[in-house]
mmCIF file of C-alpha atoms and ligand atoms in Angstrom:
data_model
loop_
_atom_site.group_PDB
_atom_site.id
_atom_site.type_symbol
_atom_site.label_atom_id
_atom_site.label_comp_id
_atom_site.label_asym_id
_atom_site.label_seq_id
_atom_site.Cartn_x
_atom_site.Cartn_y
_atom_site.Cartn_z
ATOM 1 C CA UNK A 30 -15.674 -35.331 11.488
ATOM 2 C CA UNK A 31 -14.427 -31.835 10.338
ATOM 3 C CA UNK A 32 -11.664 -29.841 11.343
ATOM 4 C CA UNK A 33 -11.835 -26.329 12.273
ATOM 5 C CA UNK A 34 -9.476 -23.858 12.482
ATOM 6 C CA UNK A 35 -9.997 -20.788 14.825
ATOM 7 C CA UNK A 36 -7.587 -17.904 15.139
ATOM 8 C CA UNK A 37 -7.919 -15.186 17.536
ATOM 9 C CA UNK A 38 -5.638 -13.173 19.780
ATOM 10 C CA UNK A 39 -4.587 -14.236 22.712
ATOM 11 C CA UNK A 40 -5.468 -12.586 25.951
ATOM 12 C CA UNK A 41 -3.403 -14.185 28.718
ATOM 13 C CA UNK A 42 -4.240 -12.984 32.586
ATOM 14 C CA UNK A 43 -7.149 -10.589 30.537
ATOM 15 C CA UNK A 44 -8.884 -13.692 29.588
ATOM 16 C CA UNK A 45 -8.972 -15.194 33.470
ATOM 17 C CA UNK A 46 -9.848 -11.578 34.514
ATOM 18 C CA UNK A 47 -13.431 -11.440 32.408
ATOM 19 C CA UNK A 48 -14.808 -14.757 31.255
ATOM 20 C CA UNK A 49 -16.532 -13.066 28.588
ATOM 21 C CA UNK A 50 -13.871 -12.214 26.716
ATOM 22 C CA UNK A 51 -14.634 -14.661 24.499
ATOM 23 C CA UNK A 52 -13.323 -13.833 21.445
ATOM 24 C CA UNK A 53 -9.492 -14.762 22.493
ATOM 25 C CA UNK A 54 -7.923 -18.312 21.939
ATOM 26 C CA UNK A 55 -8.303 -19.196 25.804
ATOM 27 C CA UNK A 56 -12.001 -18.749 25.672
ATOM 28 C CA UNK A 57 -12.462 -19.790 22.120
ATOM 29 C CA UNK A 58 -15.853 -18.131 21.045
ATOM 30 C CA UNK A 59 -17.254 -20.716 23.935
ATOM 31 C CA UNK A 60 -17.585 -23.601 20.665
ATOM 32 C CA UNK A 61 -14.541 -26.114 22.198
ATOM 33 C CA UNK A 62 -16.982 -28.629 24.220
ATOM 34 C CA UNK A 63 -20.084 -27.949 21.507
ATOM 35 C CA UNK A 64 -17.969 -28.960 18.713
ATOM 36 C CA UNK A 65 -15.991 -31.830 20.513
ATOM 37 C CA UNK A 66 -19.298 -33.488 21.428
ATOM 38 C CA UNK A 67 -20.323 -33.565 18.447
ATOM 39 C CA UNK A 68 -16.605 -35.395 17.077
ATOM 40 C CA UNK A 69 -15.199 -32.318 15.809
ATOM 41 C CA UNK A 70 -11.679 -31.269 15.584
ATOM 42 C CA UNK A 71 -10.984 -27.815 16.839
ATOM 43 C CA UNK A 72 -7.706 -26.387 16.525
ATOM 44 C CA UNK A 73 -7.265 -22.919 17.849
ATOM 45 C CA UNK A 74 -3.918 -20.389 17.881
ATOM 46 C CA UNK A 75 -2.874 -16.917 17.627
ATOM 47 C CA UNK A 76 -0.586 -17.209 14.582
ATOM 48 C CA UNK A 77 -1.732 -15.448 11.666
ATOM 49 C CA UNK A 78 1.634 -15.767 9.575
ATOM 50 C CA UNK A 79 4.301 -18.332 9.024
ATOM 51 C CA UNK A 80 5.159 -21.978 8.314
ATOM 52 C CA UNK A 81 2.701 -23.267 11.384
ATOM 53 C CA UNK A 82 -0.040 -21.195 10.134
ATOM 54 C CA UNK A 83 0.139 -22.519 6.566
ATOM 55 C CA UNK A 84 0.025 -25.753 7.252
ATOM 56 C CA UNK A 85 -2.945 -25.810 9.840
ATOM 57 C CA UNK A 86 -5.195 -23.930 7.124
ATOM 58 C CA UNK A 87 -3.956 -26.230 4.632
ATOM 59 C CA UNK A 88 -5.350 -28.704 6.853
ATOM 60 C CA UNK A 89 -8.433 -27.027 7.745
ATOM 61 C CA UNK A 90 -12.237 -27.451 6.444
ATOM 62 C CA UNK A 91 -13.201 -24.599 8.112
ATOM 63 C CA UNK A 92 -11.384 -21.172 9.414
ATOM 64 C CA UNK A 93 -12.470 -18.912 11.707
ATOM 65 C CA UNK A 94 -10.883 -15.333 12.112
ATOM 66 C CA UNK A 95 -11.680 -12.048 13.157
ATOM 67 C CA UNK A 96 -11.217 -8.374 12.066
ATOM 68 C CA UNK A 97 -9.705 -7.823 14.756
ATOM 69 C CA UNK A 98 -6.740 -10.075 14.594
ATOM 70 C CA UNK A 99 -7.473 -11.031 11.139
ATOM 71 C CA UNK A 100 -5.937 -14.051 9.103
ATOM 72 C CA UNK A 101 -4.960 -12.428 6.174
ATOM 73 C CA UNK A 102 -6.267 -15.113 3.659
ATOM 74 C CA UNK A 103 -4.619 -14.121 0.201
ATOM 75 C CA UNK A 104 -5.051 -16.066 -3.348
ATOM 76 C CA UNK A 105 -1.634 -17.890 -2.713
ATOM 77 C CA UNK A 106 -3.316 -19.049 0.587
ATOM 78 C CA UNK A 107 -6.470 -19.964 -0.228
ATOM 79 C CA UNK A 108 -5.088 -22.082 -3.852
ATOM 80 C CA UNK A 109 -2.924 -23.800 -1.219
ATOM 81 C CA UNK A 110 -5.682 -24.831 1.475
ATOM 82 C CA UNK A 111 -7.350 -27.451 -0.884
ATOM 83 C CA UNK A 112 -9.583 -28.579 1.884
ATOM 84 C CA UNK A 113 -11.121 -25.242 2.968
ATOM 85 C CA UNK A 114 -15.084 -24.680 2.522
ATOM 86 C CA UNK A 115 -15.874 -22.092 4.637
ATOM 87 C CA UNK A 116 -14.372 -19.015 6.401
ATOM 88 C CA UNK A 117 -16.550 -17.343 8.917
ATOM 89 C CA UNK A 118 -15.830 -13.925 10.040
ATOM 90 C CA UNK A 119 -16.448 -13.496 13.673
ATOM 91 C CA UNK A 120 -17.678 -9.804 12.945
ATOM 92 C CA UNK A 121 -18.359 -7.810 10.273
ATOM 93 C CA UNK A 122 -16.232 -7.036 7.197
ATOM 94 C CA UNK A 123 -14.216 -10.046 5.454
ATOM 95 C CA UNK A 124 -12.119 -7.670 3.577
ATOM 96 C CA UNK A 125 -8.849 -9.853 4.653
ATOM 97 C CA UNK A 126 -10.229 -12.788 2.546
ATOM 98 C CA UNK A 127 -9.671 -12.615 -1.206
ATOM 99 C CA UNK A 128 -13.176 -13.049 -2.114
ATOM 100 C CA UNK A 129 -12.811 -13.116 -5.907
ATOM 101 C CA UNK A 130 -10.344 -16.264 -5.660
ATOM 102 C CA UNK A 131 -12.881 -17.585 -2.692
ATOM 103 C CA UNK A 132 -15.551 -17.435 -5.369
ATOM 104 C CA UNK A 133 -13.411 -19.309 -7.945
ATOM 105 C CA UNK A 134 -12.428 -21.843 -5.397
ATOM 106 C CA UNK A 135 -15.972 -22.467 -4.353
ATOM 107 C CA UNK A 136 -15.451 -21.515 -0.540
ATOM 108 C CA UNK A 137 -18.322 -20.100 1.194
ATOM 109 C CA UNK A 138 -17.325 -16.741 3.112
ATOM 110 C CA UNK A 139 -20.036 -15.495 6.093
ATOM 111 C CA UNK A 140 -19.836 -13.022 8.619
ATOM 112 C CA UNK A 141 -22.308 -12.079 11.758
ATOM 113 C CA UNK A 142 -23.901 -9.608 10.009
ATOM 114 C CA UNK A 143 -25.282 -6.979 12.459
ATOM 115 C CA UNK A 144 -23.860 -8.335 15.314
ATOM 116 C CA UNK A 145 -21.476 -5.366 16.204
ATOM 117 C CA UNK A 146 -22.987 -2.634 14.456
ATOM 118 C CA UNK A 147 -24.306 -0.921 17.648
ATOM 119 C CA UNK A 148 -20.970 -1.053 19.003
ATOM 120 C CA UNK A 149 -19.274 0.568 16.289
ATOM 121 C CA UNK A 150 -21.658 3.732 16.228
ATOM 122 C CA UNK A 151 -21.231 4.101 19.786
ATOM 123 C CA UNK A 152 -17.353 4.221 19.375
ATOM 124 C CA UNK A 153 -17.870 6.556 16.204
ATOM 125 C CA UNK A 154 -19.852 9.085 18.176
ATOM 126 C CA UNK A 155 -17.521 9.163 20.791
ATOM 127 C CA UNK A 156 -14.563 9.938 18.760
ATOM 128 C CA UNK A 157 -16.466 12.593 16.966
ATOM 129 C CA UNK A 158 -16.727 14.164 20.528
ATOM 130 C CA UNK A 159 -13.234 13.245 21.785
ATOM 131 C CA UNK A 160 -11.673 14.821 18.765
ATOM 132 C CA UNK A 161 -14.093 17.888 18.626
ATOM 133 C CA UNK A 162 -13.919 18.242 22.212
ATOM 134 C CA UNK A 163 -10.374 17.801 22.126
ATOM 135 C CA UNK A 164 -10.848 15.548 25.136
ATOM 136 C CA UNK A 165 -7.284 13.459 24.636
ATOM 137 C CA UNK A 166 -4.680 16.409 25.000
ATOM 138 C CA UNK A 167 -7.092 17.880 27.921
ATOM 139 C CA UNK A 168 -6.938 14.418 29.814
ATOM 140 C CA UNK A 169 -3.283 13.900 29.340
ATOM 141 C CA UNK A 170 -2.424 17.442 30.854
ATOM 142 C CA UNK A 171 -4.597 16.315 34.335
ATOM 143 C CA UNK A 172 -2.336 13.143 34.566
ATOM 144 C CA UNK A 173 0.643 14.831 33.875
ATOM 145 C CA UNK A 174 -0.013 17.041 37.029
ATOM 146 C CA UNK A 175 -0.830 20.409 34.882
ATOM 147 C CA UNK A 176 -3.586 23.113 34.003
ATOM 148 C CA UNK A 177 -3.307 25.235 31.351
ATOM 149 C CA UNK A 178 -7.268 25.554 30.110
ATOM 150 C CA UNK A 179 -6.463 27.807 27.111
ATOM 151 C CA UNK A 180 -4.004 25.277 25.550
ATOM 152 C CA UNK A 181 -6.831 22.815 25.040
ATOM 153 C CA UNK A 182 -9.908 25.293 24.746
ATOM 154 C CA UNK A 183 -8.083 26.647 21.824
ATOM 155 C CA UNK A 184 -8.865 23.542 19.804
ATOM 156 C CA UNK A 185 -11.987 22.757 21.595
ATOM 157 C CA UNK A 186 -15.567 22.928 19.334
ATOM 158 C CA UNK A 187 -19.198 21.937 20.140
ATOM 159 C CA UNK A 188 -20.952 19.544 17.932
ATOM 160 C CA UNK A 189 -24.004 21.442 17.547
ATOM 161 C CA UNK A 190 -24.209 23.361 14.767
ATOM 162 C CA UNK A 191 -22.119 21.194 12.885
ATOM 163 C CA UNK A 192 -22.720 19.495 9.626
ATOM 164 C CA UNK A 193 -21.974 15.806 9.751
ATOM 165 C CA UNK A 194 -21.797 13.475 7.107
ATOM 166 C CA UNK A 195 -21.399 9.640 6.164
ATOM 167 C CA UNK A 196 -19.398 7.873 3.485
ATOM 168 C CA UNK A 197 -22.004 4.971 3.608
ATOM 169 C CA UNK A 198 -25.313 4.812 5.366
ATOM 170 C CA UNK A 199 -26.070 0.859 6.119
ATOM 171 C CA UNK A 200 -26.140 -0.608 9.400
ATOM 172 C CA UNK A 201 -23.458 1.369 10.780
ATOM 173 C CA UNK A 202 -23.480 4.738 9.356
ATOM 174 C CA UNK A 203 -27.488 4.948 9.940
ATOM 175 C CA UNK A 204 -27.377 4.241 13.498
ATOM 176 C CA UNK A 205 -24.553 6.927 13.432
ATOM 177 C CA UNK A 206 -26.597 9.261 12.175
ATOM 178 C CA UNK A 207 -29.585 8.244 14.253
ATOM 179 C CA UNK A 208 -27.276 8.928 17.582
ATOM 180 C CA UNK A 209 -26.133 12.378 16.390
ATOM 181 C CA UNK A 210 -29.366 13.878 15.530
ATOM 182 C CA UNK A 211 -30.045 14.964 19.422
ATOM 183 C CA UNK A 212 -27.074 16.729 19.359
ATOM 184 C CA UNK A 213 -28.763 19.060 17.064
ATOM 185 C CA UNK A 214 -26.001 19.242 14.401
ATOM 186 C CA UNK A 215 -26.597 21.931 11.426
ATOM 187 C CA UNK A 216 -27.498 19.264 9.019
ATOM 188 C CA UNK A 217 -27.023 15.280 8.600
ATOM 189 C CA UNK A 218 -25.885 14.673 5.128
ATOM 190 C CA UNK A 219 -25.188 10.680 3.330
ATOM 191 C CA UNK A 220 -23.433 9.236 0.440
ATOM 192 C CA UNK A 221 -24.196 5.895 -0.945
ATOM 193 C CA UNK A 222 -24.700 4.542 -4.305
ATOM 194 C CA UNK A 223 -28.145 2.834 -2.443
ATOM 195 C CA UNK A 224 -30.163 5.572 -1.306
ATOM 196 C CA UNK A 225 -32.421 5.296 1.727
ATOM 197 C CA UNK A 226 -36.183 5.501 1.518
ATOM 198 C CA UNK A 227 -37.765 8.786 1.676
ATOM 199 C CA UNK A 228 -39.608 7.563 4.935
ATOM 200 C CA UNK A 229 -36.281 6.631 6.549
ATOM 201 C CA UNK A 230 -34.210 9.818 5.441
ATOM 202 C CA UNK A 231 -37.208 11.439 7.287
ATOM 203 C CA UNK A 232 -36.898 9.123 10.208
ATOM 204 C CA UNK A 233 -33.381 9.772 11.093
ATOM 205 C CA UNK A 234 -33.296 13.455 9.475
ATOM 206 C CA UNK A 235 -30.972 13.359 7.003
ATOM 207 C CA UNK A 236 -30.096 14.031 2.984
ATOM 208 C CA UNK A 237 -28.527 12.697 0.411
ATOM 209 C CA UNK A 238 -25.813 14.192 -1.225
ATOM 210 C CA UNK A 239 -25.498 12.563 -4.748
ATOM 211 C CA UNK A 240 -21.708 13.298 -5.172
ATOM 212 C CA UNK A 241 -18.817 12.262 -2.802
ATOM 213 C CA UNK A 242 -17.002 15.547 -3.378
ATOM 214 C CA UNK A 243 -19.854 17.490 -2.651
ATOM 215 C CA UNK A 244 -20.498 15.809 0.676
ATOM 216 C CA UNK A 245 -16.981 16.109 1.927
ATOM 217 C CA UNK A 246 -16.776 19.912 0.723
ATOM 218 C CA UNK A 247 -20.185 20.737 2.869
ATOM 219 C CA UNK A 248 -19.499 18.625 6.174
ATOM 220 C CA UNK A 249 -17.629 19.486 9.355
ATOM 221 C CA UNK A 250 -17.323 16.041 10.486
ATOM 222 C CA UNK A 251 -16.985 12.972 8.352
ATOM 223 C CA UNK A 252 -17.395 9.102 9.369
ATOM 224 C CA UNK A 253 -16.547 6.200 6.975
ATOM 225 C CA UNK A 254 -18.914 3.618 6.777
ATOM 226 C CA UNK A 255 -18.410 1.486 3.860
ATOM 227 C CA UNK A 256 -16.807 -2.153 3.814
ATOM 228 C CA UNK A 257 -13.417 -1.802 1.976
ATOM 229 C CA UNK A 258 -13.261 -3.614 -1.240
ATOM 230 C CA UNK A 259 -11.588 -2.530 -4.822
ATOM 231 C CA UNK A 260 -13.573 0.617 -5.365
ATOM 232 C CA UNK A 261 -13.023 2.141 -1.643
ATOM 233 C CA UNK A 262 -9.518 0.664 -1.334
ATOM 234 C CA UNK A 263 -7.345 4.033 -0.631
ATOM 235 C CA UNK A 264 -10.683 6.237 -1.642
ATOM 236 C CA UNK A 265 -9.363 9.077 1.092
ATOM 237 C CA UNK A 266 -6.179 10.099 -0.649
ATOM 238 C CA UNK A 267 -4.669 13.527 -0.981
ATOM 239 C CA UNK A 268 -6.707 14.316 -3.894
ATOM 240 C CA UNK A 269 -9.825 13.608 -1.854
ATOM 241 C CA UNK A 270 -8.972 15.051 1.547
ATOM 242 C CA UNK A 271 -8.415 18.312 -0.579
ATOM 243 C CA UNK A 272 -11.925 18.079 -1.326
ATOM 244 C CA UNK A 273 -12.888 18.501 2.418
ATOM 245 C CA UNK A 274 -13.569 21.470 4.009
ATOM 246 C CA UNK A 275 -10.489 22.831 5.663
ATOM 247 C CA UNK A 276 -10.310 21.860 9.383
ATOM 248 C CA UNK A 277 -12.688 19.200 8.987
ATOM 249 C CA UNK A 278 -12.639 16.067 11.496
ATOM 250 C CA UNK A 279 -12.554 12.640 9.791
ATOM 251 C CA UNK A 280 -14.081 9.494 11.562
ATOM 252 C CA UNK A 281 -13.096 5.923 10.161
ATOM 253 C CA UNK A 282 -14.125 2.751 12.117
ATOM 254 C CA UNK A 283 -14.742 1.352 8.601
ATOM 255 C CA UNK A 284 -11.043 0.092 7.799
ATOM 256 C CA UNK A 285 -7.696 1.332 8.010
ATOM 257 C CA UNK A 286 -6.912 0.788 4.076
ATOM 258 C CA UNK A 287 -9.786 3.170 2.920
ATOM 259 C CA UNK A 288 -7.573 5.795 3.921
ATOM 260 C CA UNK A 289 -3.619 6.455 2.159
ATOM 261 C CA UNK A 290 -1.765 6.349 5.605
ATOM 262 C CA UNK A 291 0.748 8.980 4.209
ATOM 263 C CA UNK A 292 -1.765 11.162 3.172
ATOM 264 C CA UNK A 293 -3.979 11.431 6.236
ATOM 265 C CA UNK A 294 -0.616 12.203 8.283
ATOM 266 C CA UNK A 295 -0.161 15.425 5.857
ATOM 267 C CA UNK A 296 -3.363 16.247 6.151
ATOM 268 C CA UNK A 297 -3.348 16.715 9.896
ATOM 269 C CA UNK A 298 -0.159 18.481 9.704
ATOM 270 C CA UNK A 299 -1.196 20.625 7.103
ATOM 271 C CA UNK A 300 -4.369 21.858 9.163
ATOM 272 C CA UNK A 301 -6.494 19.973 6.338
ATOM 273 C CA UNK A 302 -7.574 18.151 8.897
ATOM 274 C CA UNK A 303 -8.168 18.973 12.265
ATOM 275 C CA UNK A 304 -8.389 15.607 13.639
ATOM 276 C CA UNK A 305 -8.537 11.961 12.766
ATOM 277 C CA UNK A 306 -9.542 9.219 14.947
ATOM 278 C CA UNK A 307 -10.621 5.657 14.382
ATOM 279 C CA UNK A 308 -9.848 1.892 15.480
ATOM 280 C CA UNK A 309 -8.988 0.373 12.306
ATOM 281 C CA UNK A 310 -5.338 0.328 10.629
ATOM 282 C CA UNK A 311 -3.434 -1.521 7.913
ATOM 283 C CA UNK A 312 -2.019 -3.909 8.574
ATOM 284 C CA UNK A 313 -3.107 -5.092 12.152
ATOM 285 C CA UNK A 314 -1.715 -5.358 14.413
ATOM 286 C CA UNK A 315 -0.073 -2.123 13.959
ATOM 287 C CA UNK A 316 3.521 -1.981 13.558
ATOM 288 C CA UNK A 317 5.258 0.106 16.578
ATOM 289 C CA UNK A 318 6.214 2.932 14.362
ATOM 290 C CA UNK A 319 2.770 2.847 12.760
ATOM 291 C CA UNK A 320 2.906 6.815 12.056
ATOM 292 C CA UNK A 321 -0.831 7.058 13.009
ATOM 293 C CA UNK A 322 -0.100 6.255 16.450
ATOM 294 C CA UNK A 323 1.481 9.751 16.770
ATOM 295 C CA UNK A 324 0.488 11.734 14.320
ATOM 296 C CA UNK A 325 -0.638 15.128 15.580
ATOM 297 C CA UNK A 326 -2.402 18.474 14.071
ATOM 298 C CA UNK A 327 -0.318 22.095 14.404
ATOM 299 C CA UNK A 328 -1.305 22.297 18.507
ATOM 300 C CA UNK A 329 -0.058 18.495 19.263
ATOM 301 C CA UNK A 330 -3.671 17.625 19.403
ATOM 302 C CA UNK A 331 -6.384 15.930 17.079
ATOM 303 C CA UNK A 332 -5.489 12.221 17.184
ATOM 304 C CA UNK A 333 -8.357 9.891 18.721
ATOM 305 C CA UNK A 334 -6.593 6.477 17.246
ATOM 306 C CA UNK A 335 -7.157 3.275 19.354
ATOM 307 C CA UNK A 336 -5.959 -0.281 18.520
ATOM 308 C CA UNK A 337 -9.512 -2.175 16.781
ATOM 309 C CA UNK A 338 -11.649 -2.451 19.734
ATOM 310 C CA UNK A 339 -14.996 -0.665 18.548
ATOM 311 C CA UNK A 340 -16.711 -3.929 17.326
ATOM 312 C CA UNK A 341 -15.646 -6.282 20.194
ATOM 313 C CA UNK A 342 -17.127 -4.919 23.138
ATOM 314 C CA UNK A 343 -17.833 -7.533 25.587
ATOM 315 C CA UNK A 344 -21.971 -7.253 24.433
ATOM 316 C CA UNK A 345 -20.711 -7.802 21.035
ATOM 317 C CA UNK A 346 -18.232 -10.545 21.305
ATOM 318 C CA UNK A 347 -21.319 -12.475 23.018
ATOM 319 C CA UNK A 348 -23.663 -11.799 19.604
ATOM 320 C CA UNK A 349 -21.040 -12.677 17.212
ATOM 321 C CA UNK A 350 -20.133 -15.911 19.081
ATOM 322 C CA UNK A 351 -23.385 -16.924 18.950
ATOM 323 C CA UNK A 352 -23.784 -15.882 15.215
ATOM 324 C CA UNK A 353 -20.747 -18.231 14.693
ATOM 325 C CA UNK A 354 -22.102 -20.691 16.423
ATOM 326 C CA UNK A 355 -24.870 -20.461 14.260
ATOM 327 C CA UNK A 356 -23.504 -20.873 11.113
ATOM 328 C CA UNK A 357 -21.115 -23.751 11.941
ATOM 329 C CA UNK A 358 -24.657 -25.414 12.818
ATOM 330 C CA UNK A 359 -26.198 -24.967 9.789
ATOM 331 C CA UNK A 360 -22.938 -25.653 7.800
ATOM 332 C CA UNK A 361 -22.172 -28.925 10.091
ATOM 333 C CA UNK A 362 -25.949 -30.084 10.092
ATOM 334 C CA UNK A 363 -26.102 -30.577 6.191
ATOM 335 C CA UNK A 364 -28.812 -27.751 6.215
ATOM 336 C CA UNK A 365 -26.935 -24.725 4.839
ATOM 337 C CA UNK A 366 -29.514 -22.585 5.910
ATOM 338 C CA UNK A 367 -27.637 -19.765 6.761
ATOM 339 C CA UNK A 368 -29.403 -16.110 7.136
ATOM 340 C CA UNK A 369 -29.100 -14.205 4.038
ATOM 341 C CA UNK A 370 -27.711 -11.589 5.294
ATOM 342 C CA UNK A 371 -24.726 -13.359 6.296
ATOM 343 C CA UNK A 372 -23.652 -14.371 3.124
ATOM 344 C CA UNK A 373 -20.734 -12.662 1.344
ATOM 345 C CA UNK A 374 -19.836 -15.403 -1.690
ATOM 346 C CA UNK A 375 -21.664 -18.799 -1.937
ATOM 347 C CA UNK A 376 -21.163 -21.709 -4.340
ATOM 348 C CA UNK A 377 -19.040 -19.964 -6.751
ATOM 349 C CA UNK A 378 -21.111 -16.123 -6.655
ATOM 350 C CA UNK A 379 -21.636 -13.290 -4.325
ATOM 351 C CA UNK A 380 -24.493 -13.412 -1.732
ATOM 352 C CA UNK A 381 -26.869 -11.214 0.035
ATOM 353 C CA UNK A 382 -24.429 -9.054 1.298
ATOM 354 C CA UNK A 383 -23.175 -7.585 -1.580
ATOM 355 C CA UNK A 384 -19.548 -5.490 -0.969
ATOM 356 C CA UNK A 385 -20.337 -2.536 -2.948
ATOM 357 C CA UNK A 386 -22.140 -1.801 -6.337
ATOM 358 C CA UNK A 387 -20.103 -4.255 -8.496
ATOM 359 C CA UNK A 388 -21.303 -7.267 -6.882
ATOM 360 C CA UNK A 389 -24.794 -6.859 -6.638
HETATM 361 P P1 NAI B 26 -23.826 -2.491 5.668
HETATM 362 O O1 NAI B 26 -23.435 -3.377 4.364
HETATM 363 O O2 NAI B 26 -24.690 -2.607 6.507
HETATM 364 O O3 NAI B 26 -23.881 -0.901 4.996
HETATM 365 C C1 NAI B 26 -22.442 -0.447 3.968
HETATM 366 C C2 NAI B 26 -22.836 0.483 3.335
HETATM 367 O O4 NAI B 26 -21.908 0.874 2.404
HETATM 368 C C3 NAI B 26 -23.988 -0.033 2.162
HETATM 369 O O5 NAI B 26 -25.386 0.883 2.232
HETATM 370 C C4 NAI B 26 -23.557 0.401 0.889
HETATM 371 O O6 NAI B 26 -23.999 0.476 -0.155
HETATM 372 C C5 NAI B 26 -22.489 1.176 1.378
HETATM 373 N N1 NAI B 26 -21.263 1.343 0.021
HETATM 374 C C6 NAI B 26 -20.873 0.540 -0.308
HETATM 375 N N2 NAI B 26 -19.905 0.568 -1.157
HETATM 376 C C7 NAI B 26 -19.945 2.419 -1.093
HETATM 377 C C8 NAI B 26 -19.072 3.274 -1.470
HETATM 378 N N3 NAI B 26 -18.126 3.015 -2.610
HETATM 379 N N4 NAI B 26 -19.663 4.557 -1.303
HETATM 380 C C9 NAI B 26 -20.833 5.150 -0.621
HETATM 381 N N5 NAI B 26 -21.457 3.854 -0.157
HETATM 382 C C10 NAI B 26 -20.897 2.332 -0.513
HETATM 383 O O7 NAI B 26 -22.309 -2.588 6.430
HETATM 384 P P2 NAI B 26 -21.951 -2.337 8.252
HETATM 385 O O8 NAI B 26 -22.508 -3.266 8.763
HETATM 386 O O9 NAI B 26 -22.821 -1.144 7.956
HETATM 387 O O10 NAI B 26 -20.370 -2.040 8.235
HETATM 388 C C11 NAI B 26 -19.724 -1.234 7.216
HETATM 389 C C12 NAI B 26 -18.057 -1.874 7.175
HETATM 390 O O11 NAI B 26 -17.776 -1.457 8.509
HETATM 391 C C13 NAI B 26 -18.016 -2.809 7.371
HETATM 392 O O12 NAI B 26 -17.879 -3.712 5.982
HETATM 393 C C14 NAI B 26 -16.620 -3.219 7.952
HETATM 394 O O13 NAI B 26 -15.394 -2.845 7.146
HETATM 395 C C15 NAI B 26 -16.828 -2.127 8.924
HETATM 396 N N6 NAI B 26 -16.796 -2.330 10.666
HETATM 397 C C16 NAI B 26 -16.103 -2.213 11.664
HETATM 398 C C17 NAI B 26 -16.031 -2.967 12.787
HETATM 399 C C18 NAI B 26 -15.116 -2.201 13.755
HETATM 400 O O14 NAI B 26 -14.785 -3.025 14.818
HETATM 401 N N7 NAI B 26 -14.145 -1.237 13.661
HETATM 402 C C19 NAI B 26 -16.735 -3.753 12.930
HETATM 403 C C20 NAI B 26 -17.886 -3.765 12.195
HETATM 404 C C21 NAI B 26 -17.861 -3.145 10.800
#
């Protein structure tokens, strides 16, 4: 019998409104009856801090958590979790875990690679449109009973003819570029230490730029699509933001901590950035006074932030719920025949899905 700890947000009445909302404590990714029929114990909680969570963690052999309501599994917590063998991320991005410590302790870490990449790509493209077209203040106007076209038109542009760049051209970054092509941008650029093949570049219609600073100096719109790890933590700081074209838009659906919170606020205020949008924050949930909730450019616009939701559409929830079940099945059957692309760390080493150039 295996003890499995599942950490999800609670959805309350929303779980009753929509049974396809799998990723909440009420619906439990649809795995309870399946696990119980096999004699395993599932403990579900929305607590991710405090003594109650810590004691549940210390008793669990498997922990499942999501990037949307992440249980931060620090070194200190992992060291105390003596029975822990497997951590599963229901979604993509396992930066809420101390991966080096997981390696040291031979705890496996897997995620459901690919499960929500289309959902995020769609959201990133939408965020670009929302920012560039200046949608949010325009919509606020009509809701408030106002009508002032000039006030919103003065900060509204077209995507057509712009240079658009992605930092990271993996599953999400490449999908974003593919979706942007029909908008007739001036150019689609990317920076990634793993170049695409010439055929793939041709198919997408994009060009690689060898240095990040050079890329940022050319782009009107930048989208961040790398994992969060040592080399990307705080990457977009005051210095790097100053290398961007003045008045560019920045979209970040990767991880909040890739950008330095106060430097983004300052760049927006000074006009270095015209807009910033995305769905990722640090920490999560974002505190009520997180400056990204209310930051604006000089026109009181340029903010397209939402809660961490891009990768958790109902379609994505079905896919990552299925993926979690497959990973559990593989572990519980003793076959350990995981999909290689899901493995972040296993048996004390980094797996197929490398987190950055150092982990290859
Ligand atoms: P992926 O592994 O397919 O692609 C990541 C790409 O980033 C790879 O091509 C890699 O070579 C590149 N990369 C790594 N370090 C880099 C660096 N320092 N500079 C430039 N490129 C670098 O991952 P995928 O599926 O595209 O996801 C990317 C990230 O997006 C995830 O790690 C996660 O943090 C985030 N994400 C966010 C979601 C949301 O709901 N907001 C949902 C899913 C993923």
